[in-house]
Short mmCIF file of C-alpha atoms in Angstrom, two decimals:
data_model
loop_
_atom_site.label_atom_id
_atom_site.label_comp_id
_atom_site.label_asym_id
_atom_site.label_seq_id
_atom_site.Cartn_x
_atom_site.Cartn_y
_atom_site.Cartn_z
CA MET A 310 56.02 121.53 105.12
CA LYS A 311 57.36 120.14 101.84
CA LYS A 312 61.07 119.55 101.27
CA GLN A 313 61.25 122.07 98.45
CA ASP A 314 59.68 124.70 100.73
CA LEU A 315 62.30 123.95 103.40
CA LEU A 316 65.06 124.28 100.81
CA ARG A 317 63.64 127.55 99.46
CA MET A 318 63.32 129.06 102.93
CA CYS A 319 66.85 127.87 103.81
CA VAL A 320 68.31 129.69 100.80
CA GLN A 321 66.25 132.82 101.44
CA ASN A 322 67.27 133.02 105.10
CA LEU A 323 70.96 132.54 104.28
CA LEU A 324 70.83 135.23 101.60
CA ARG A 325 68.95 137.59 103.93
CA ARG A 326 72.20 138.29 105.83
CA LYS A 327 74.79 137.82 103.10
CA SER A 328 77.74 139.28 105.02
CA ARG A 329 77.11 137.19 108.13
CA THR A 330 76.58 134.03 106.07
CA PHE A 331 79.77 134.71 104.10
CA LEU A 332 81.86 135.18 107.24
CA THR A 333 80.43 132.02 108.83
CA VAL A 334 81.09 129.98 105.68
CA LEU A 335 84.60 131.48 105.58
CA GLY A 336 85.25 130.17 109.08
CA VAL A 337 84.21 126.64 108.05
CA LEU A 338 86.24 126.97 104.86
CA ILE A 339 89.41 127.87 106.78
CA GLY A 340 88.87 125.01 109.22
CA CYS A 341 88.29 122.53 106.38
CA CYS A 342 91.40 123.75 104.54
CA SER A 343 93.45 123.38 107.71
CA ILE A 344 92.40 119.76 108.21
CA VAL A 345 92.85 118.72 104.57
CA ILE A 346 96.24 120.39 104.08
CA MET A 347 97.62 119.23 107.44
CA VAL A 348 96.55 115.61 106.87
CA SER A 349 97.78 115.71 103.26
CA LEU A 350 101.23 116.77 104.49
CA GLY A 351 101.20 113.82 106.89
CA ILE A 352 100.24 111.40 104.08
CA GLY A 353 102.99 112.84 101.89
CA MET A 354 105.47 112.35 104.73
CA LYS A 355 104.40 108.71 105.14
CA GLU A 356 104.70 108.01 101.40
CA SER A 357 108.16 109.58 101.35
CA GLN A 358 109.26 107.35 104.22
CA GLU A 359 107.92 104.22 102.50
CA ARG A 360 109.66 105.22 99.25
CA THR A 361 112.93 105.63 101.15
CA LEU A 362 112.52 102.20 102.74
CA ALA A 363 111.66 100.64 99.38
CA GLN A 364 114.93 101.99 97.97
CA MET A 365 116.76 100.28 100.82
CA GLY A 366 115.10 96.94 100.04
CA ASP A 367 111.88 95.07 99.32
CA LEU A 368 109.49 95.63 102.24
CA THR A 369 107.93 92.18 101.78
CA ILE A 370 111.20 90.19 101.91
CA ILE A 371 112.29 88.33 105.04
CA THR A 372 115.83 86.95 105.32
CA VAL A 373 116.15 83.87 107.53
CA ASN A 374 119.48 83.03 109.17
CA ALA A 375 120.51 80.07 111.31
CA PRO A 376 121.17 80.80 115.01
CA GLN A 377 124.78 80.61 116.25
CA ASN A 378 125.94 81.09 112.64
CA GLY A 379 124.78 77.58 111.79
CA ARG A 380 126.74 75.87 114.56
CA GLY A 381 123.60 75.00 116.53
CA LYS A 382 121.00 72.31 115.97
CA ALA A 383 118.75 74.54 113.84
CA LYS A 384 119.92 74.27 110.23
CA LEU A 385 118.80 75.93 107.03
CA ASP A 386 117.84 72.82 105.08
CA GLU A 387 115.12 71.45 102.82
CA ALA A 388 112.95 70.53 105.81
CA LEU A 389 112.86 74.20 106.86
CA ILE A 390 112.07 75.32 103.28
CA LYS A 391 109.03 73.04 103.21
CA ARG A 392 107.81 74.33 106.60
CA ILE A 393 108.14 77.95 105.53
CA LYS A 394 106.29 77.36 102.24
CA LYS A 395 103.30 76.05 104.22
CA LEU A 396 102.95 79.29 106.23
CA ASP A 397 99.98 81.51 105.38
CA GLY A 398 100.95 84.62 103.44
CA VAL A 399 104.17 83.20 101.96
CA GLU A 400 104.38 83.77 98.20
CA ALA A 401 107.84 82.40 97.39
CA VAL A 402 110.90 80.98 99.14
CA THR A 403 114.45 80.58 97.89
CA PRO A 404 117.52 79.39 99.78
CA LYS A 405 120.89 80.96 98.97
CA GLN A 406 124.32 79.37 99.11
CA THR A 407 127.65 80.88 98.12
CA LEU A 408 130.41 78.80 96.55
CA GLU A 409 133.36 78.67 98.93
CA VAL A 410 136.69 78.37 97.12
CA GLU A 411 140.12 79.86 97.64
CA THR A 412 140.56 81.10 94.07
CA ALA A 413 137.96 81.57 91.34
CA GLN A 414 138.54 83.37 88.06
CA LEU A 415 136.36 84.13 85.07
CA ILE A 416 138.08 84.07 81.71
CA ALA A 417 136.68 85.29 78.39
CA GLY A 418 137.79 86.37 74.97
CA ALA A 419 140.19 84.92 72.44
CA GLY A 420 143.43 83.69 73.94
CA LYS A 421 142.06 84.21 77.48
CA ARG A 422 142.45 87.94 77.03
CA TYR A 423 139.91 89.11 79.62
CA VAL A 424 140.16 87.92 83.23
CA ALA A 425 138.00 88.63 86.31
CA ASP A 426 140.25 87.77 89.26
CA TRP A 427 137.37 87.11 91.63
CA VAL A 428 133.70 86.36 91.22
CA THR A 429 130.89 85.52 93.64
CA ILE A 430 128.86 82.45 92.66
CA VAL A 431 125.50 81.98 94.38
CA GLY A 432 123.06 79.11 94.08
CA LEU A 433 119.35 79.84 94.47
CA ASP A 434 115.93 78.78 93.24
CA THR A 435 115.97 80.39 89.80
CA GLU A 436 112.28 79.55 89.24
CA ALA A 437 111.35 81.83 92.17
CA MET A 438 113.56 84.76 91.12
CA GLU A 439 110.85 86.83 89.45
CA LYS A 440 108.45 86.35 92.39
CA MET A 441 111.26 87.32 94.75
CA GLY A 442 111.63 90.65 92.92
CA TYR A 443 114.74 90.00 90.85
CA GLN A 444 114.53 92.12 87.70
CA ILE A 445 115.82 90.47 84.52
CA ILE A 446 116.94 93.33 82.28
CA GLU A 447 118.38 91.22 79.48
CA GLY A 448 117.93 87.63 78.34
CA GLY A 449 116.00 85.21 80.52
CA ILE A 450 116.19 82.65 83.30
CA SER A 451 117.41 79.17 82.46
CA ASP A 452 118.28 76.10 84.51
CA LYS A 453 120.14 74.30 81.74
CA SER A 454 123.56 72.89 82.51
CA GLY A 455 126.28 75.51 82.09
CA GLU A 456 123.83 78.43 81.78
CA VAL A 457 123.97 81.14 84.45
CA ILE A 458 122.51 84.54 85.27
CA VAL A 459 125.01 87.37 85.65
CA GLY A 460 124.92 90.60 87.64
CA GLN A 461 124.34 93.89 85.87
CA PHE A 462 127.94 95.12 86.14
CA LEU A 463 129.87 91.85 86.04
CA ALA A 464 131.53 92.95 82.79
CA TYR A 465 133.38 95.74 84.64
CA SER A 466 135.18 93.12 86.76
CA PHE A 467 137.23 91.97 83.76
CA ARG A 468 140.71 93.30 83.10
CA ASP A 469 142.44 93.30 79.75
CA THR A 470 145.63 91.26 80.01
CA LEU A 471 147.10 93.00 76.94
CA ARG A 472 147.00 96.42 78.57
CA PRO A 473 149.50 97.69 81.17
CA GLU A 474 148.71 97.46 84.89
CA GLY A 475 146.64 100.39 86.10
CA TYR A 476 145.12 100.97 82.65
CA ASN A 477 143.62 97.54 82.05
CA MET A 478 140.15 97.95 83.61
CA VAL A 479 137.13 100.09 82.71
CA ASP A 480 135.99 102.32 85.56
CA ARG A 481 132.20 102.57 85.38
CA TRP A 482 132.26 105.34 87.99
CA SER A 483 134.29 107.66 85.74
CA GLY A 484 131.16 109.18 84.18
CA GLY A 485 129.18 112.07 85.63
CA TRP A 486 126.08 112.14 87.82
CA ASP A 487 122.68 113.59 86.98
CA GLU A 488 120.39 115.57 89.29
CA ASN A 489 118.70 112.33 90.45
CA GLY A 490 122.00 110.81 91.57
CA LYS A 491 122.27 108.38 88.64
CA LEU A 492 125.41 107.74 86.62
CA THR A 493 125.63 109.30 83.18
CA ASN A 494 128.06 108.74 80.32
CA VAL A 495 129.03 105.32 81.64
CA PRO A 496 131.88 103.94 79.50
CA PRO A 497 131.20 100.58 77.81
CA PRO A 498 132.95 97.48 79.22
CA TYR A 499 135.37 95.36 77.26
CA LEU A 500 132.80 92.65 76.62
CA ASP A 501 129.13 91.72 76.81
CA PRO A 502 128.76 88.69 79.13
CA ILE A 503 125.47 87.73 77.49
CA LYS A 504 127.13 87.33 74.09
CA THR A 505 130.56 86.18 75.24
CA PRO A 506 131.24 82.58 76.37
CA MET A 507 133.09 82.45 79.69
CA THR A 508 135.15 79.89 81.56
CA LEU A 509 135.23 79.52 85.33
CA GLU A 510 138.64 78.43 86.60
CA VAL A 511 138.75 77.20 90.20
CA VAL A 512 141.82 76.06 92.11
CA GLN A 513 141.15 73.19 94.52
CA GLU A 514 142.82 72.75 97.90
CA GLY A 515 145.49 70.47 96.42
CA GLY A 516 146.34 73.03 93.74
CA LYS A 517 144.47 71.26 90.96
CA LYS A 518 142.78 73.64 88.52
CA ILE A 519 139.27 72.93 87.23
CA SER A 520 137.81 74.70 84.19
CA ILE A 521 134.04 74.91 83.75
CA PRO A 522 132.47 76.55 80.65
CA LEU A 523 129.65 78.99 81.39
CA THR A 524 127.07 80.73 79.23
CA ALA A 525 125.04 83.70 80.47
CA SER A 526 121.34 83.28 79.70
CA GLY A 527 120.22 86.46 81.48
CA MET A 528 121.26 89.54 83.42
CA THR A 529 119.73 90.92 86.63
CA LYS A 530 119.36 94.54 87.65
CA GLU A 531 121.66 95.60 90.49
CA ASP A 532 119.85 95.28 93.84
CA TYR A 533 122.04 95.10 96.93
CA SER A 534 119.01 94.25 99.08
CA LYS A 535 119.03 90.89 97.27
CA GLY A 536 122.81 90.55 97.42
CA SER A 537 126.01 91.86 95.83
CA GLU A 538 125.82 89.06 93.26
CA THR A 539 123.13 91.09 91.42
CA SER A 540 125.85 93.64 90.70
CA ASP A 541 129.01 91.72 89.88
CA GLY A 542 128.32 88.05 90.61
CA ILE A 543 126.86 84.93 89.05
CA MET A 544 123.61 83.14 89.99
CA ILE A 545 122.82 79.55 89.13
CA SER A 546 120.08 77.08 89.99
CA LEU A 547 120.43 74.98 93.14
CA ALA A 548 120.71 71.78 91.13
CA GLU A 549 123.55 73.21 89.03
CA PHE A 550 125.17 74.65 92.14
CA LYS A 551 125.16 71.22 93.79
CA LYS A 552 126.82 69.65 90.74
CA LEU A 553 129.39 72.45 90.58
CA ASN A 554 130.14 72.19 94.29
CA GLU A 555 130.56 68.41 94.10
CA LYS A 556 132.88 68.79 91.13
CA ILE A 557 135.04 71.28 93.01
CA GLN A 558 134.85 69.97 96.59
CA GLY A 559 134.29 66.29 95.83
CA SER A 560 131.15 64.22 96.45
CA LYS A 561 132.51 62.67 99.65
CA LYS A 562 132.18 65.85 101.66
CA LYS A 563 128.95 66.35 103.58
CA PRO A 564 126.71 69.02 101.95
CA ARG A 565 126.70 72.34 103.78
CA PRO A 566 123.43 73.87 105.02
CA TYR A 567 122.20 76.92 103.15
CA ASP A 568 123.76 80.27 104.04
CA SER A 569 120.39 82.03 104.22
CA VAL A 570 116.79 81.75 103.09
CA MET A 571 114.80 84.56 101.47
CA VAL A 572 111.04 84.58 102.04
CA LYS A 573 108.67 86.66 99.91
CA VAL A 574 105.38 87.60 101.64
CA THR A 575 102.20 88.40 99.70
CA ASP A 576 101.48 91.66 101.51
CA ILE A 577 103.38 94.10 103.67
CA ASN A 578 100.82 93.65 106.46
CA GLN A 579 101.68 89.93 106.62
CA VAL A 580 105.41 90.45 107.21
CA GLU A 581 105.29 90.77 110.99
CA ARG A 582 103.13 87.65 111.45
CA VAL A 583 105.21 85.48 109.10
CA GLU A 584 108.41 86.75 110.69
CA ASN A 585 107.13 85.83 114.16
CA ASP A 586 106.14 82.35 112.93
CA ILE A 587 109.68 81.77 111.66
CA LYS A 588 111.19 83.04 114.91
CA VAL A 589 109.04 80.54 116.83
CA MET A 590 110.75 77.81 114.78
CA GLY A 591 114.05 78.90 116.36
CA TYR A 592 115.57 80.94 113.53
CA ASN A 593 116.80 84.51 113.28
CA THR A 594 115.08 86.83 110.83
CA ASP A 595 115.87 90.15 109.26
CA SER A 596 113.49 92.44 107.36
CA MET A 597 112.58 96.09 106.86
CA GLU A 598 109.69 95.65 109.31
CA SER A 599 111.86 96.61 112.31
CA ILE A 600 112.56 99.94 110.60
CA ARG A 601 109.15 100.44 108.96
CA LYS A 602 107.05 100.01 112.13
CA PRO A 603 108.68 102.83 114.17
CA MET A 604 108.66 105.12 111.13
CA GLU A 605 104.99 104.31 110.45
CA LYS A 606 104.12 104.99 114.11
CA GLU A 607 105.98 108.31 114.00
CA ALA A 608 104.21 109.29 110.76
CA ARG A 609 100.83 108.38 112.28
CA GLN A 610 101.54 110.52 115.35
CA LYS A 611 102.52 113.46 113.16
CA GLN A 612 99.35 113.01 111.10
CA MET A 613 97.23 113.08 114.24
CA MET A 614 99.05 116.15 115.50
CA LEU A 615 98.63 118.00 112.20
CA GLY A 616 95.00 116.89 111.91
CA GLY A 617 94.38 118.05 115.48
CA LEU A 618 95.69 121.52 114.66
CA GLY A 619 93.29 121.69 111.73
CA ALA A 620 90.42 120.42 113.87
CA ILE A 621 90.93 123.34 116.26
CA SER A 622 90.23 125.74 113.38
CA LEU A 623 87.09 123.81 112.49
CA PHE A 624 85.97 123.86 116.12
CA VAL A 625 86.30 127.65 116.14
CA ALA A 626 84.21 127.70 112.96
CA ALA A 627 81.59 125.58 114.72
CA LEU A 628 81.30 128.24 117.44
CA GLY A 629 80.79 130.77 114.67
CA ILE A 630 77.91 128.72 113.22
CA THR A 631 76.30 128.45 116.65
CA ASN A 632 76.61 132.18 117.18
CA THR A 633 75.14 132.91 113.72
CA MET A 634 72.15 130.64 114.30
CA ILE A 635 71.44 132.05 117.77
CA MET A 636 71.50 135.59 116.33
CA SER A 637 69.23 134.43 113.51
CA ILE A 638 66.74 133.03 116.03
CA SER A 639 66.69 136.24 118.05
CA GLU A 640 65.99 138.21 114.88
CA ARG A 641 63.28 135.80 113.68
CA THR A 642 61.43 135.17 116.96
CA ARG A 643 58.24 136.79 115.66
CA GLU A 644 58.50 134.74 112.45
CA ILE A 645 58.77 131.53 114.53
CA GLY A 646 55.68 132.51 116.50
CA ILE A 647 53.67 133.15 113.32
CA MET A 648 54.73 129.78 111.90
CA LYS A 649 53.60 128.01 115.09
CA SER A 650 50.27 129.86 115.16
CA LEU A 651 49.64 128.83 111.54
CA GLY A 652 50.03 125.20 112.57
CA CYS A 653 53.57 124.55 111.38
CA TYR A 654 55.03 121.42 112.95
CA VAL A 655 57.75 121.84 115.56
CA GLY A 656 59.88 119.32 113.65
CA ASP A 657 59.69 121.46 110.51
CA ILE A 658 60.90 124.53 112.41
CA ARG A 659 63.77 122.51 113.87
CA MET A 660 64.57 121.11 110.42
CA MET A 661 64.61 124.61 108.91
CA PHE A 662 67.30 125.84 111.29
CA LEU A 663 69.29 122.58 111.05
CA SER A 664 69.21 122.76 107.24
CA GLU A 665 70.61 126.30 107.37
CA ALA A 666 73.43 125.19 109.67
CA GLY A 667 74.10 122.11 107.53
CA ALA A 668 74.14 124.21 104.36
CA ILE A 669 76.78 126.51 105.87
CA GLY A 670 78.90 123.45 106.71
CA LEU A 671 78.38 121.96 103.23
CA LEU A 672 79.32 125.17 101.41
CA GLY A 673 82.39 125.69 103.59
CA GLY A 674 83.45 122.05 103.15
CA ILE A 675 83.12 121.96 99.35
CA ILE A 676 84.87 125.29 98.77
CA GLY A 677 87.51 124.38 101.37
CA CYS A 678 88.24 121.08 99.61
CA ILE A 679 88.61 122.81 96.24
CA ILE A 680 91.01 125.38 97.69
CA SER A 681 92.93 122.67 99.60
CA PHE A 682 93.39 120.59 96.46
CA VAL A 683 94.67 123.59 94.49
CA ALA A 684 97.00 124.53 97.38
CA SER A 685 98.30 120.95 97.49
CA VAL A 686 99.11 121.01 93.77
CA ILE A 687 100.89 124.36 94.16
CA ILE A 688 102.96 123.02 97.09
CA ASN A 689 103.99 119.98 95.04
CA LEU A 690 104.71 122.09 92.00
CA VAL A 691 106.99 124.39 93.99
CA SER A 692 108.83 121.41 95.52
CA LEU A 693 109.28 119.70 92.12
CA GLY A 694 110.11 122.91 90.26
CA LEU A 695 107.91 125.50 88.59
CA SER A 696 107.67 123.90 85.18
CA PRO A 697 104.71 122.85 83.00
CA ASP A 698 106.29 119.38 82.74
CA ASN A 699 105.90 118.95 86.51
CA LEU A 700 102.18 119.78 86.57
CA LEU A 701 101.00 116.21 85.92
CA PRO A 702 103.47 114.65 88.44
CA ALA A 703 102.34 117.24 91.01
CA LEU A 704 98.73 116.13 90.42
CA LEU A 705 99.10 112.34 90.10
CA GLY A 706 102.58 111.58 91.38
CA GLY A 707 104.65 108.76 89.87
CA PRO A 708 107.18 106.01 90.64
CA ASP A 709 110.09 108.47 90.81
CA VAL A 710 108.11 111.46 92.10
CA SER A 711 108.15 112.40 95.78
CA ARG A 712 105.20 114.69 96.58
CA VAL A 713 105.12 116.83 99.72
CA SER A 714 101.32 116.93 99.90
CA ILE A 715 98.96 114.11 98.87
CA VAL A 716 95.17 114.58 98.87
CA PRO A 717 93.44 111.23 98.32
CA PRO A 718 89.71 111.26 97.33
CA TRP A 719 88.67 109.78 100.69
CA LEU A 720 90.18 112.77 102.49
CA LEU A 721 88.12 115.23 100.45
CA LEU A 722 84.95 113.21 101.06
CA PHE A 723 85.71 112.97 104.77
CA ALA A 724 86.32 116.74 104.99
CA VAL A 725 82.96 117.56 103.35
CA VAL A 726 81.00 115.08 105.48
CA PHE A 727 82.80 116.22 108.63
CA SER A 728 82.02 119.88 107.82
CA VAL A 729 78.33 119.06 107.37
CA PHE A 730 78.23 117.21 110.69
CA ILE A 731 79.99 120.15 112.35
CA GLY A 732 77.32 122.44 110.94
CA LEU A 733 74.45 120.19 112.06
CA GLY A 734 76.00 119.74 115.50
CA SER A 735 76.49 123.48 115.88
CA GLY A 736 72.92 124.21 114.82
CA TYR A 737 71.31 121.60 117.07
CA TYR A 738 71.22 123.80 120.21
CA PRO A 739 69.89 126.91 118.41
CA ALA A 740 67.25 124.80 116.62
CA ASN A 741 66.00 123.35 119.92
CA LYS A 742 65.99 126.84 121.39
CA ALA A 743 63.86 128.05 118.48
CA VAL A 744 61.19 125.36 118.90
CA ALA A 745 61.09 125.92 122.67
CA ILE A 746 59.84 129.51 122.33
CA PRO A 747 56.08 129.73 123.14
CA ALA A 748 54.01 130.85 120.15
CA LEU A 749 52.21 133.71 122.00
CA GLU A 750 55.45 135.11 123.44
CA ALA A 751 57.12 134.86 120.05
CA ILE A 752 54.30 136.81 118.32
CA LYS A 753 54.52 139.61 120.92
CA SER A 754 58.27 139.90 120.31
CA GLU A 755 59.42 143.00 118.43
#
């Protein structure tokens, strides 16, 4: 029997009992919708968790600390930096060291009008800042002598010495908040640190005051996962930090080990392995992996549970296909006998019934996927707000969009293929039963 004949007979037999075929396809459709929607909710839940973790900090950053707060034998030094850089999966490494002084002031403006009574000064590898995820929102990175990178809101640390106490600082929190939790109507600061030369005044232990001119070459976006210095501090290169520290502390003092080391990993899946390699070296590590892993496991369990609930519906639909095919065989017993007596191959008869069962699964899967995708968009649209502007974010998502339901293309493909296999599996027993009927007995059947 030719393939086109099999296809024609398959369509004719399905249309012969339209109501029964429709109800069977409906069962597959409901099962397919259940699986797709349930799994899409699980994927949306996982993405929401990862977005929440990303807001807490970079998921590919590992912070290395010395054991016993640096009092042990393991130190954060250049030897360790070189060892870490050689590890597979490490993209960038930067040590961090904070300037330790009793008093440090920033002074700016004519006649020393503006004063920041305290400032955090951190030395790090400025060449690795962009790879480490620091966002430069103004200016650029420079390692020239006297040039520094300032935090986004350093300007709000300055007070105006010509104004009375209590009214001499700009409160950046005095503005309102929008629906996304971001500040609005933020008042401007007294000065722009990028355009205003500054002077760092440090008081040494003996009371001697040292003045160091500073120029801001760039400004970083606030990111507390990298450190508070990105908000209201100053960052300089390690070479400049060493010179500054020697000028303040004196060159006779032994250099301190680094306070911490930040390690950037190429991929989130490499974090656990790199972190374990560093722990084997005898150092303490801190990353988002300890939080991400349990949350990922929980999300996976919920996905399996939701997918299992949908699979139950598809299993019920499979029973419906089996029942439909068995009834079809009982009604077409005489037809099967005539086909055998005319010399039709047993394999063709089996293929005819399997193609009908597979077609039911295919139809149910395709229509179910279409309905599931539309339902997913509606769910997202309701969660984001019923507005035409939210239609595209509900479909494609976005960096600031948190969707409840996400239907990736692989899920739709899987649902269709799975539905077809369910149909073929359900029709296998009835097809074998059909070919097992003796030709003479089948012809005698009424």
